[in-house]
mmCIF file with all atom_site columns, C-alpha atoms in Angstrom:
data_model
loop_
_atom_site.group_PDB
_atom_site.id
_atom_site.type_symbol
_atom_site.label_atom_id
_atom_site.label_alt_id
_atom_site.label_comp_id
_atom_site.label_asym_id
_atom_site.label_entity_id
_atom_site.label_seq_id
_atom_site.pdbx_PDB_ins_code
_atom_site.Cartn_x
_atom_site.Cartn_y
_atom_site.Cartn_z
_atom_site.occupancy
_atom_site.B_iso_or_equiv
_atom_site.pdbx_formal_charge
_atom_site.auth_seq_id
_atom_site.auth_comp_id
_atom_site.auth_asym_id
_atom_site.auth_atom_id
_atom_site.pdbx_PDB_model_num
ATOM 1   C CA . ASP A 1 1   ? 0.009   0.008  -0.024  1.00 0.00 ? 1   ASP A CA 1
ATOM 2   C CA . GLY A 1 2   ? 1.826   3.096  -1.246  1.00 0.00 ? 2   GLY A CA 1
ATOM 3   C CA . GLY A 1 3   ? 1.766   6.328  0.651   1.00 0.00 ? 3   GLY A CA 1
ATOM 4   C CA . ILE A 1 4   ? 3.408   8.751  3.084   1.00 0.00 ? 4   ILE A CA 1
ATOM 5   C CA . THR A 1 5   ? 3.648   7.988  6.758   1.00 0.00 ? 5   THR A CA 1
ATOM 6   C CA . GLN A 1 6   ? 4.411   10.414 9.520   1.00 0.00 ? 6   GLN A CA 1
ATOM 7   C CA . SER A 1 7   ? 5.150   9.547  13.111  1.00 0.00 ? 7   SER A CA 1
ATOM 8   C CA . PRO A 1 8   ? 4.318   10.113 15.816  1.00 0.00 ? 8   PRO A CA 1
ATOM 9   C CA . LYS A 1 9   ? 0.767   11.510 15.423  1.00 0.00 ? 9   LYS A CA 1
ATOM 10  C CA . TYR A 1 10  ? 1.249   13.610 18.545  1.00 0.00 ? 10  TYR A CA 1
ATOM 11  C CA . LEU A 1 11  ? 4.614   14.769 20.043  1.00 0.00 ? 11  LEU A CA 1
ATOM 12  C CA . PHE A 1 12  ? 5.344   16.686 23.200  1.00 0.00 ? 12  PHE A CA 1
ATOM 13  C CA . ARG A 1 13  ? 8.419   18.809 23.619  1.00 0.00 ? 13  ARG A CA 1
ATOM 14  C CA . LYS A 1 14  ? 9.885   20.146 26.782  1.00 0.00 ? 14  LYS A CA 1
ATOM 15  C CA . GLU A 1 15  ? 11.562  23.517 26.931  1.00 0.00 ? 15  GLU A CA 1
ATOM 16  C CA . GLY A 1 16  ? 15.137  23.383 25.479  1.00 0.00 ? 16  GLY A CA 1
ATOM 17  C CA . GLN A 1 17  ? 14.639  19.963 23.960  1.00 0.00 ? 17  GLN A CA 1
ATOM 18  C CA . ASN A 1 18  ? 15.188  18.970 20.335  1.00 0.00 ? 18  ASN A CA 1
ATOM 19  C CA . VAL A 1 19  ? 12.611  16.620 18.810  1.00 0.00 ? 19  VAL A CA 1
ATOM 20  C CA . THR A 1 20  ? 12.577  14.767 15.507  1.00 0.00 ? 20  THR A CA 1
ATOM 21  C CA . LEU A 1 21  ? 9.531   14.142 13.320  1.00 0.00 ? 21  LEU A CA 1
ATOM 22  C CA . SER A 1 22  ? 9.594   11.239 10.996  1.00 0.00 ? 22  SER A CA 1
ATOM 23  C CA . CYS A 1 23  ? 8.462   11.186 7.388   1.00 0.00 ? 23  CYS A CA 1
ATOM 24  C CA . GLU A 1 24  ? 8.668   8.070  5.154   1.00 0.00 ? 24  GLU A CA 1
ATOM 25  C CA . GLN A 1 25  ? 7.353   7.462  1.642   1.00 0.00 ? 25  GLN A CA 1
ATOM 26  C CA . ASN A 1 26  ? 7.254   4.382  -0.503  1.00 0.00 ? 26  ASN A CA 1
ATOM 27  C CA . LEU A 1 27  ? 6.080   6.136  -3.650  1.00 0.00 ? 27  LEU A CA 1
ATOM 28  C CA . ASN A 1 28  ? 9.548   6.316  -5.151  1.00 0.00 ? 28  ASN A CA 1
ATOM 29  C CA . HIS A 1 29  ? 9.295   10.083 -5.212  1.00 0.00 ? 29  HIS A CA 1
ATOM 30  C CA . ASP A 1 30  ? 12.431  12.119 -5.594  1.00 0.00 ? 30  ASP A CA 1
ATOM 31  C CA . ALA A 1 31  ? 11.178  15.290 -3.896  1.00 0.00 ? 31  ALA A CA 1
ATOM 32  C CA . MET A 1 32  ? 10.045  15.724 -0.323  1.00 0.00 ? 32  MET A CA 1
ATOM 33  C CA . TYR A 1 33  ? 8.846   18.705 1.651   1.00 0.00 ? 33  TYR A CA 1
ATOM 34  C CA . TRP A 1 34  ? 8.054   19.888 5.171   1.00 0.00 ? 34  TRP A CA 1
ATOM 35  C CA . TYR A 1 35  ? 5.296   22.382 5.920   1.00 0.00 ? 35  TYR A CA 1
ATOM 36  C CA . ARG A 1 36  ? 4.058   23.981 9.075   1.00 0.00 ? 36  ARG A CA 1
ATOM 37  C CA . GLN A 1 37  ? 0.361   24.669 9.539   1.00 0.00 ? 37  GLN A CA 1
ATOM 38  C CA . ASP A 1 38  ? -0.950  27.204 12.041  1.00 0.00 ? 38  ASP A CA 1
ATOM 39  C CA . PRO A 1 39  ? -4.665  28.067 12.453  1.00 0.00 ? 39  PRO A CA 1
ATOM 40  C CA . GLY A 1 40  ? -5.881  30.578 9.912   1.00 0.00 ? 40  GLY A CA 1
ATOM 41  C CA . GLN A 1 41  ? -2.523  30.827 8.079   1.00 0.00 ? 41  GLN A CA 1
ATOM 42  C CA . GLY A 1 42  ? -2.514  27.995 5.545   1.00 0.00 ? 42  GLY A CA 1
ATOM 43  C CA . LEU A 1 43  ? 0.733   26.073 5.090   1.00 0.00 ? 43  LEU A CA 1
ATOM 44  C CA . ARG A 1 44  ? 4.226   27.489 5.051   1.00 0.00 ? 44  ARG A CA 1
ATOM 45  C CA . LEU A 1 45  ? 7.277   25.712 3.644   1.00 0.00 ? 45  LEU A CA 1
ATOM 46  C CA . ILE A 1 46  ? 10.059  24.869 6.080   1.00 0.00 ? 46  ILE A CA 1
ATOM 47  C CA . TYR A 1 47  ? 12.476  22.792 4.005   1.00 0.00 ? 47  TYR A CA 1
ATOM 48  C CA . TYR A 1 48  ? 12.436  20.849 0.795   1.00 0.00 ? 48  TYR A CA 1
ATOM 49  C CA . SER A 1 49  ? 14.619  18.245 -0.871  1.00 0.00 ? 49  SER A CA 1
ATOM 50  C CA . GLN A 1 50  ? 14.577  17.539 -4.608  1.00 0.00 ? 50  GLN A CA 1
ATOM 51  C CA . ILE A 1 51  ? 17.091  14.670 -4.431  1.00 0.00 ? 51  ILE A CA 1
ATOM 52  C CA . VAL A 1 52  ? 18.958  12.499 -1.922  1.00 0.00 ? 52  VAL A CA 1
ATOM 53  C CA . ASN A 1 53  ? 21.752  14.290 -0.033  1.00 0.00 ? 53  ASN A CA 1
ATOM 54  C CA . ASP A 1 54  ? 20.471  17.705 -1.025  1.00 0.00 ? 54  ASP A CA 1
ATOM 55  C CA . PHE A 1 55  ? 17.979  20.064 0.641   1.00 0.00 ? 55  PHE A CA 1
ATOM 56  C CA . GLN A 1 56  ? 17.100  23.690 0.598   1.00 0.00 ? 56  GLN A CA 1
ATOM 57  C CA . LYS A 1 57  ? 15.582  26.164 3.086   1.00 0.00 ? 57  LYS A CA 1
ATOM 58  C CA . GLY A 1 58  ? 11.974  27.198 2.598   1.00 0.00 ? 58  GLY A CA 1
ATOM 59  C CA . ASP A 1 59  ? 10.273  30.330 3.889   1.00 0.00 ? 59  ASP A CA 1
ATOM 60  C CA . ILE A 1 60  ? 10.527  29.578 7.664   1.00 0.00 ? 60  ILE A CA 1
ATOM 61  C CA . ALA A 1 61  ? 13.599  27.360 8.158   1.00 0.00 ? 61  ALA A CA 1
ATOM 62  C CA . GLU A 1 62  ? 14.957  29.099 11.294  1.00 0.00 ? 62  GLU A CA 1
ATOM 63  C CA . GLY A 1 63  ? 14.937  26.699 14.289  1.00 0.00 ? 63  GLY A CA 1
ATOM 64  C CA . TYR A 1 64  ? 14.611  23.615 12.126  1.00 0.00 ? 64  TYR A CA 1
ATOM 65  C CA . SER A 1 65  ? 16.981  21.135 10.530  1.00 0.00 ? 65  SER A CA 1
ATOM 66  C CA . VAL A 1 66  ? 16.587  18.239 8.094   1.00 0.00 ? 66  VAL A CA 1
ATOM 67  C CA . SER A 1 67  ? 18.539  15.425 6.518   1.00 0.00 ? 67  SER A CA 1
ATOM 68  C CA . ARG A 1 68  ? 18.000  13.322 3.347   1.00 0.00 ? 68  ARG A CA 1
ATOM 69  C CA . GLU A 1 69  ? 20.240  10.375 3.543   1.00 0.00 ? 69  GLU A CA 1
ATOM 70  C CA . LYS A 1 70  ? 17.741  7.978  1.913   1.00 0.00 ? 70  LYS A CA 1
ATOM 71  C CA . LYS A 1 71  ? 15.288  8.597  -0.879  1.00 0.00 ? 71  LYS A CA 1
ATOM 72  C CA . GLU A 1 72  ? 12.338  7.377  1.168   1.00 0.00 ? 72  GLU A CA 1
ATOM 73  C CA . SER A 1 73  ? 13.083  9.320  4.372   1.00 0.00 ? 73  SER A CA 1
ATOM 74  C CA . PHE A 1 74  ? 13.108  13.047 5.240   1.00 0.00 ? 74  PHE A CA 1
ATOM 75  C CA . PRO A 1 75  ? 13.204  13.625 9.008   1.00 0.00 ? 75  PRO A CA 1
ATOM 76  C CA . LEU A 1 76  ? 12.638  17.069 10.480  1.00 0.00 ? 76  LEU A CA 1
ATOM 77  C CA . THR A 1 77  ? 14.247  18.181 13.726  1.00 0.00 ? 77  THR A CA 1
ATOM 78  C CA . VAL A 1 78  ? 12.684  20.964 15.688  1.00 0.00 ? 78  VAL A CA 1
ATOM 79  C CA . THR A 1 79  ? 15.491  22.476 17.700  1.00 0.00 ? 79  THR A CA 1
ATOM 80  C CA . SER A 1 80  ? 15.439  24.458 20.933  1.00 0.00 ? 80  SER A CA 1
ATOM 81  C CA . ALA A 1 81  ? 16.043  27.566 18.806  1.00 0.00 ? 81  ALA A CA 1
ATOM 82  C CA . GLN A 1 82  ? 12.482  27.348 17.480  1.00 0.00 ? 82  GLN A CA 1
ATOM 83  C CA . LYS A 1 83  ? 10.687  29.526 20.087  1.00 0.00 ? 83  LYS A CA 1
ATOM 84  C CA . ASN A 1 84  ? 7.141   28.813 18.913  1.00 0.00 ? 84  ASN A CA 1
ATOM 85  C CA . PRO A 1 85  ? 7.058   25.146 17.816  1.00 0.00 ? 85  PRO A CA 1
ATOM 86  C CA . THR A 1 86  ? 3.463   24.391 18.592  1.00 0.00 ? 86  THR A CA 1
ATOM 87  C CA . ALA A 1 87  ? 1.898   23.567 15.244  1.00 0.00 ? 87  ALA A CA 1
ATOM 88  C CA . PHE A 1 88  ? 0.711   20.835 12.897  1.00 0.00 ? 88  PHE A CA 1
ATOM 89  C CA . TYR A 1 89  ? 3.589   19.573 10.765  1.00 0.00 ? 89  TYR A CA 1
ATOM 90  C CA . LEU A 1 90  ? 2.891   18.117 7.283   1.00 0.00 ? 90  LEU A CA 1
ATOM 91  C CA . CYS A 1 91  ? 5.286   16.177 5.130   1.00 0.00 ? 91  CYS A CA 1
ATOM 92  C CA . ALA A 1 92  ? 4.727   15.912 1.313   1.00 0.00 ? 92  ALA A CA 1
ATOM 93  C CA . SER A 1 93  ? 6.359   14.327 -1.586  1.00 0.00 ? 93  SER A CA 1
ATOM 94  C CA . SER A 1 94  ? 6.260   14.523 -5.369  1.00 0.00 ? 94  SER A CA 1
ATOM 95  C CA . LEU A 1 95  ? 7.661   12.449 -8.188  1.00 0.00 ? 95  LEU A CA 1
ATOM 96  C CA . THR A 1 96  ? 10.007  15.253 -9.118  1.00 0.00 ? 96  THR A CA 1
ATOM 97  C CA . GLY A 1 97  ? 10.270  18.809 -7.890  1.00 0.00 ? 97  GLY A CA 1
ATOM 98  C CA . LEU A 1 98  ? 7.801   19.912 -10.585 1.00 0.00 ? 98  LEU A CA 1
ATOM 99  C CA . GLU A 1 99  ? 5.034   17.384 -10.013 1.00 0.00 ? 99  GLU A CA 1
ATOM 100 C CA . THR A 1 100 ? 1.872   17.408 -7.851  1.00 0.00 ? 100 THR A CA 1
ATOM 101 C CA . GLN A 1 101 ? 2.589   17.150 -4.097  1.00 0.00 ? 101 GLN A CA 1
ATOM 102 C CA . TYR A 1 102 ? 0.933   14.468 -2.000  1.00 0.00 ? 102 TYR A CA 1
ATOM 103 C CA . PHE A 1 103 ? 0.654   14.806 1.764   1.00 0.00 ? 103 PHE A CA 1
ATOM 104 C CA . GLY A 1 104 ? 1.092   12.619 4.815   1.00 0.00 ? 104 GLY A CA 1
ATOM 105 C CA . PRO A 1 105 ? -1.317  12.571 7.745   1.00 0.00 ? 105 PRO A CA 1
ATOM 106 C CA . GLY A 1 106 ? 0.637   15.091 9.849   1.00 0.00 ? 106 GLY A CA 1
ATOM 107 C CA . THR A 1 107 ? 2.229   15.318 13.289  1.00 0.00 ? 107 THR A CA 1
ATOM 108 C CA . ARG A 1 108 ? 0.874   17.687 15.960  1.00 0.00 ? 108 ARG A CA 1
ATOM 109 C CA . LEU A 1 109 ? 3.684   19.115 18.116  1.00 0.00 ? 109 LEU A CA 1
ATOM 110 C CA . LEU A 1 110 ? 2.807   20.500 21.539  1.00 0.00 ? 110 LEU A CA 1
ATOM 111 C CA . VAL A 1 111 ? 5.070   22.203 24.067  1.00 0.00 ? 111 VAL A CA 1
ATOM 112 C CA . LEU A 1 112 ? 4.897   21.166 27.707  1.00 0.00 ? 112 LEU A CA 1
ATOM 113 C CA . ALA B 2 1   ? 6.319   35.694 -6.233  1.00 0.00 ? 1   ALA B CA 1
ATOM 114 C CA . GLN B 2 2   ? 2.809   34.373 -6.436  1.00 0.00 ? 2   GLN B CA 1
ATOM 115 C CA . SER B 2 3   ? 0.102   34.665 -3.706  1.00 0.00 ? 3   SER B CA 1
ATOM 116 C CA . VAL B 2 4   ? -3.303  33.284 -3.042  1.00 0.00 ? 4   VAL B CA 1
ATOM 117 C CA . THR B 2 5   ? -6.359  34.780 -1.395  1.00 0.00 ? 5   THR B CA 1
ATOM 118 C CA . GLN B 2 6   ? -9.263  32.719 -0.268  1.00 0.00 ? 6   GLN B CA 1
ATOM 119 C CA . LEU B 2 7   ? -12.104 35.148 0.057   1.00 0.00 ? 7   LEU B CA 1
ATOM 120 C CA . ASP B 2 8   ? -14.158 33.317 2.661   1.00 0.00 ? 8   ASP B CA 1
ATOM 121 C CA . SER B 2 9   ? -12.758 31.914 5.864   1.00 0.00 ? 9   SER B CA 1
ATOM 122 C CA . GLN B 2 10  ? -15.972 30.155 6.897   1.00 0.00 ? 10  GLN B CA 1
ATOM 123 C CA . VAL B 2 11  ? -18.798 28.854 4.700   1.00 0.00 ? 11  VAL B CA 1
ATOM 124 C CA . PRO B 2 12  ? -21.834 27.282 6.407   1.00 0.00 ? 12  PRO B CA 1
ATOM 125 C CA . VAL B 2 13  ? -24.102 25.389 4.090   1.00 0.00 ? 13  VAL B CA 1
ATOM 126 C CA . PHE B 2 14  ? -27.096 23.070 4.308   1.00 0.00 ? 14  PHE B CA 1
ATOM 127 C CA . GLU B 2 15  ? -26.898 19.488 3.139   1.00 0.00 ? 15  GLU B CA 1
ATOM 128 C CA . GLU B 2 16  ? -27.815 19.068 -0.550  1.00 0.00 ? 16  GLU B CA 1
ATOM 129 C CA . ALA B 2 17  ? -27.352 22.775 -1.260  1.00 0.00 ? 17  ALA B CA 1
ATOM 130 C CA . PRO B 2 18  ? -24.673 23.996 -3.667  1.00 0.00 ? 18  PRO B CA 1
ATOM 131 C CA . VAL B 2 19  ? -21.438 25.531 -2.451  1.00 0.00 ? 19  VAL B CA 1
ATOM 132 C CA . GLU B 2 20  ? -18.808 27.801 -4.024  1.00 0.00 ? 20  GLU B CA 1
ATOM 133 C CA . LEU B 2 21  ? -15.374 28.492 -2.485  1.00 0.00 ? 21  LEU B CA 1
ATOM 134 C CA . ARG B 2 22  ? -13.610 31.529 -3.922  1.00 0.00 ? 22  ARG B CA 1
ATOM 135 C CA . CYS B 2 23  ? -9.955  31.671 -4.703  1.00 0.00 ? 23  CYS B CA 1
ATOM 136 C CA . ASN B 2 24  ? -7.997  34.475 -6.341  1.00 0.00 ? 24  ASN B CA 1
ATOM 137 C CA . TYR B 2 25  ? -4.326  34.516 -7.068  1.00 0.00 ? 25  TYR B CA 1
ATOM 138 C CA . SER B 2 26  ? -1.702  36.962 -8.178  1.00 0.00 ? 26  SER B CA 1
ATOM 139 C CA . SER B 2 27  ? 1.268   36.123 -10.340 1.00 0.00 ? 27  SER B CA 1
ATOM 140 C CA . SER B 2 28  ? 3.223   37.790 -13.126 1.00 0.00 ? 28  SER B CA 1
ATOM 141 C CA . VAL B 2 29  ? 3.760   34.437 -14.856 1.00 0.00 ? 29  VAL B CA 1
ATOM 142 C CA . SER B 2 30  ? 1.742   31.400 -15.867 1.00 0.00 ? 30  SER B CA 1
ATOM 143 C CA . VAL B 2 31  ? 0.671   29.208 -12.982 1.00 0.00 ? 31  VAL B CA 1
ATOM 144 C CA . TYR B 2 32  ? -0.630  25.777 -11.961 1.00 0.00 ? 32  TYR B CA 1
ATOM 145 C CA . LEU B 2 33  ? -3.559  25.763 -9.590  1.00 0.00 ? 33  LEU B CA 1
ATOM 146 C CA . PHE B 2 34  ? -4.721  23.255 -6.986  1.00 0.00 ? 34  PHE B CA 1
ATOM 147 C CA . TRP B 2 35  ? -7.464  22.600 -4.470  1.00 0.00 ? 35  TRP B CA 1
ATOM 148 C CA . TYR B 2 36  ? -6.792  20.380 -1.483  1.00 0.00 ? 36  TYR B CA 1
ATOM 149 C CA . VAL B 2 37  ? -9.143  19.225 1.237   1.00 0.00 ? 37  VAL B CA 1
ATOM 150 C CA . GLN B 2 38  ? -8.209  18.594 4.832   1.00 0.00 ? 38  GLN B CA 1
ATOM 151 C CA . TYR B 2 39  ? -10.420 16.625 7.206   1.00 0.00 ? 39  TYR B CA 1
ATOM 152 C CA . PRO B 2 40  ? -9.937  17.191 10.975  1.00 0.00 ? 40  PRO B CA 1
ATOM 153 C CA . ASN B 2 41  ? -6.478  16.163 12.186  1.00 0.00 ? 41  ASN B CA 1
ATOM 154 C CA . GLN B 2 42  ? -5.507  14.711 8.846   1.00 0.00 ? 42  GLN B CA 1
ATOM 155 C CA . GLY B 2 43  ? -3.220  15.565 6.011   1.00 0.00 ? 43  GLY B CA 1
ATOM 156 C CA . LEU B 2 44  ? -4.213  17.280 2.815   1.00 0.00 ? 44  LEU B CA 1
ATOM 157 C CA . GLN B 2 45  ? -5.849  15.366 -0.067  1.00 0.00 ? 45  GLN B CA 1
ATOM 158 C CA . LEU B 2 46  ? -5.766  16.613 -3.583  1.00 0.00 ? 46  LEU B CA 1
ATOM 159 C CA . LEU B 2 47  ? -9.212  17.434 -4.965  1.00 0.00 ? 47  LEU B CA 1
ATOM 160 C CA . LEU B 2 48  ? -8.308  18.705 -8.413  1.00 0.00 ? 48  LEU B CA 1
ATOM 161 C CA . LYS B 2 49  ? -5.647  20.617 -10.309 1.00 0.00 ? 49  LYS B CA 1
ATOM 162 C CA . TYR B 2 50  ? -5.358  22.838 -13.341 1.00 0.00 ? 50  TYR B CA 1
ATOM 163 C CA . LEU B 2 51  ? -2.180  22.551 -15.368 1.00 0.00 ? 51  LEU B CA 1
ATOM 164 C CA . SER B 2 52  ? -3.283  23.495 -18.881 1.00 0.00 ? 52  SER B CA 1
ATOM 165 C CA . GLY B 2 53  ? -6.066  22.835 -21.398 1.00 0.00 ? 53  GLY B CA 1
ATOM 166 C CA . SER B 2 54  ? -9.728  23.004 -20.560 1.00 0.00 ? 54  SER B CA 1
ATOM 167 C CA . THR B 2 55  ? -10.462 25.688 -17.999 1.00 0.00 ? 55  THR B CA 1
ATOM 168 C CA . LEU B 2 56  ? -13.188 23.546 -16.309 1.00 0.00 ? 56  LEU B CA 1
ATOM 169 C CA . VAL B 2 57  ? -11.526 20.965 -14.177 1.00 0.00 ? 57  VAL B CA 1
ATOM 170 C CA . LYS B 2 58  ? -13.361 18.045 -12.573 1.00 0.00 ? 58  LYS B CA 1
ATOM 171 C CA . GLY B 2 59  ? -12.072 16.461 -9.435  1.00 0.00 ? 59  GLY B CA 1
ATOM 172 C CA . ILE B 2 60  ? -12.969 13.803 -6.878  1.00 0.00 ? 60  ILE B CA 1
ATOM 173 C CA . ASN B 2 61  ? -16.114 13.676 -4.762  1.00 0.00 ? 61  ASN B CA 1
ATOM 174 C CA . GLY B 2 62  ? -18.153 15.658 -7.264  1.00 0.00 ? 62  GLY B CA 1
ATOM 175 C CA . PHE B 2 63  ? -16.099 18.909 -7.051  1.00 0.00 ? 63  PHE B CA 1
ATOM 176 C CA . GLU B 2 64  ? -15.175 21.017 -10.010 1.00 0.00 ? 64  GLU B CA 1
ATOM 177 C CA . ALA B 2 65  ? -13.287 24.325 -10.486 1.00 0.00 ? 65  ALA B CA 1
ATOM 178 C CA . GLU B 2 66  ? -13.013 26.845 -13.256 1.00 0.00 ? 66  GLU B CA 1
ATOM 179 C CA . PHE B 2 67  ? -9.852  28.665 -14.129 1.00 0.00 ? 67  PHE B CA 1
ATOM 180 C CA . ASN B 2 68  ? -10.445 32.257 -15.185 1.00 0.00 ? 68  ASN B CA 1
ATOM 181 C CA . LYS B 2 69  ? -7.262  33.891 -16.328 1.00 0.00 ? 69  LYS B CA 1
ATOM 182 C CA . SER B 2 70  ? -8.678  37.349 -16.860 1.00 0.00 ? 70  SER B CA 1
ATOM 183 C CA . GLN B 2 71  ? -10.043 37.444 -13.380 1.00 0.00 ? 71  GLN B CA 1
ATOM 184 C CA . THR B 2 72  ? -7.106  35.427 -11.925 1.00 0.00 ? 72  THR B CA 1
ATOM 185 C CA . SER B 2 73  ? -9.577  33.157 -10.137 1.00 0.00 ? 73  SER B CA 1
ATOM 186 C CA . PHE B 2 74  ? -9.976  29.459 -9.580  1.00 0.00 ? 74  PHE B CA 1
ATOM 187 C CA . HIS B 2 75  ? -13.302 29.002 -7.679  1.00 0.00 ? 75  HIS B CA 1
ATOM 188 C CA . LEU B 2 76  ? -14.306 25.566 -6.426  1.00 0.00 ? 76  LEU B CA 1
ATOM 189 C CA . ARG B 2 77  ? -17.928 24.348 -6.674  1.00 0.00 ? 77  ARG B CA 1
ATOM 190 C CA . LYS B 2 78  ? -20.066 21.424 -5.811  1.00 0.00 ? 78  LYS B CA 1
ATOM 191 C CA . PRO B 2 79  ? -23.789 21.316 -6.806  1.00 0.00 ? 79  PRO B CA 1
ATOM 192 C CA . SER B 2 80  ? -24.969 19.304 -3.805  1.00 0.00 ? 80  SER B CA 1
ATOM 193 C CA . VAL B 2 81  ? -22.961 18.865 -0.604  1.00 0.00 ? 81  VAL B CA 1
ATOM 194 C CA . HIS B 2 82  ? -23.083 16.074 1.948   1.00 0.00 ? 82  HIS B CA 1
ATOM 195 C CA . ILE B 2 83  ? -22.376 16.119 5.654   1.00 0.00 ? 83  ILE B CA 1
ATOM 196 C CA . SER B 2 84  ? -19.071 14.361 4.862   1.00 0.00 ? 84  SER B CA 1
ATOM 197 C CA . ASP B 2 85  ? -17.859 17.428 2.902   1.00 0.00 ? 85  ASP B CA 1
ATOM 198 C CA . THR B 2 86  ? -17.391 19.224 6.188   1.00 0.00 ? 86  THR B CA 1
ATOM 199 C CA . ALA B 2 87  ? -13.671 20.075 6.089   1.00 0.00 ? 87  ALA B CA 1
ATOM 200 C CA . GLU B 2 88  ? -11.163 22.747 5.436   1.00 0.00 ? 88  GLU B CA 1
ATOM 201 C CA . TYR B 2 89  ? -10.318 23.552 1.813   1.00 0.00 ? 89  TYR B CA 1
ATOM 202 C CA . PHE B 2 90  ? -7.098  25.077 0.582   1.00 0.00 ? 90  PHE B CA 1
ATOM 203 C CA . CYS B 2 91  ? -6.341  26.715 -2.726  1.00 0.00 ? 91  CYS B CA 1
ATOM 204 C CA . ALA B 2 92  ? -2.703  26.643 -3.795  1.00 0.00 ? 92  ALA B CA 1
ATOM 205 C CA . VAL B 2 93  ? -0.708  28.015 -6.752  1.00 0.00 ? 93  VAL B CA 1
ATOM 206 C CA . SER B 2 94  ? 2.719   27.401 -8.257  1.00 0.00 ? 94  SER B CA 1
ATOM 207 C CA . ARG B 2 95  ? 4.510   28.945 -11.123 1.00 0.00 ? 95  ARG B CA 1
ATOM 208 C CA . VAL B 2 96  ? 4.684   26.721 -14.183 1.00 0.00 ? 96  VAL B CA 1
ATOM 209 C CA . ASN B 2 97  ? 7.792   24.442 -13.905 1.00 0.00 ? 97  ASN B CA 1
ATOM 210 C CA . ASP B 2 98  ? 8.404   25.446 -10.290 1.00 0.00 ? 98  ASP B CA 1
ATOM 211 C CA . TYR B 2 99  ? 8.197   23.231 -7.223  1.00 0.00 ? 99  TYR B CA 1
ATOM 212 C CA . LYS B 2 100 ? 7.066   25.825 -4.739  1.00 0.00 ? 100 LYS B CA 1
ATOM 213 C CA . LEU B 2 101 ? 3.397   25.905 -3.669  1.00 0.00 ? 101 LEU B CA 1
ATOM 214 C CA . SER B 2 102 ? 1.883   28.943 -2.164  1.00 0.00 ? 102 SER B CA 1
ATOM 215 C CA . PHE B 2 103 ? -1.261  28.254 -0.095  1.00 0.00 ? 103 PHE B CA 1
ATOM 216 C CA . GLY B 2 104 ? -4.252  30.352 0.780   1.00 0.00 ? 104 GLY B CA 1
ATOM 217 C CA . ALA B 2 105 ? -5.377  30.594 4.420   1.00 0.00 ? 105 ALA B CA 1
ATOM 218 C CA . GLY B 2 106 ? -8.101  28.044 3.949   1.00 0.00 ? 106 GLY B CA 1
ATOM 219 C CA . THR B 2 107 ? -11.918 27.987 3.946   1.00 0.00 ? 107 THR B CA 1
ATOM 220 C CA . THR B 2 108 ? -13.755 25.968 6.565   1.00 0.00 ? 108 THR B CA 1
ATOM 221 C CA . VAL B 2 109 ? -16.928 24.404 5.173   1.00 0.00 ? 109 VAL B CA 1
ATOM 222 C CA . THR B 2 110 ? -19.533 23.202 7.691   1.00 0.00 ? 110 THR B CA 1
ATOM 223 C CA . VAL B 2 111 ? -22.427 21.244 6.254   1.00 0.00 ? 111 VAL B CA 1
ATOM 224 C CA . ARG B 2 112 ? -25.557 21.091 8.363   1.00 0.00 ? 112 ARG B CA 1
ATOM 225 C CA . ALA B 2 113 ? -28.517 18.779 8.018   1.00 0.00 ? 113 ALA B CA 1
#
């Protein structure tokens, strides 16, 4: 069953802690993306990767980091430098960087 | 850079009534246009997209949208809604041959019996 999986569904972060959100796809897509969703603001691009071992900053990359060591995986780390991390995080992928994006189910990050 | 405005933040509608969700965009170059739907606490699902060709695009679940280049609009319509259409709807735009999607703020549709 092909698709995009994100884990965990809910994640709690303590002050000063780094946390990592997982995103895996078995669609054989080259490009992967991370978005942040806040109420009433739509989605904003954090990072994207068009190919393995390469990634670029999006519009709101500060306080976040990513890696792309495997084609199917694009984990996002929310660092302690991100002062307002509470949000819904969505991962997406596309066949290439110019194709339609398909989304995972999301991870909701909450700060304790 | 391109931008998207969804003109209604909330649209209440009765079951079996028609609904229209308005989306306007701004861009100095040709664009691709998309509508996504998001059910509560879920990811986004593609409803339909306009890349080229016919300006009337049909999507899943009985939705359709019309691309109007002169008015820079891409309004979404459904002739008869169901309770299950209650969700948030996002319009998005990208420049032709570009990866980057710009999203509108979303329209929440609430269908009542």
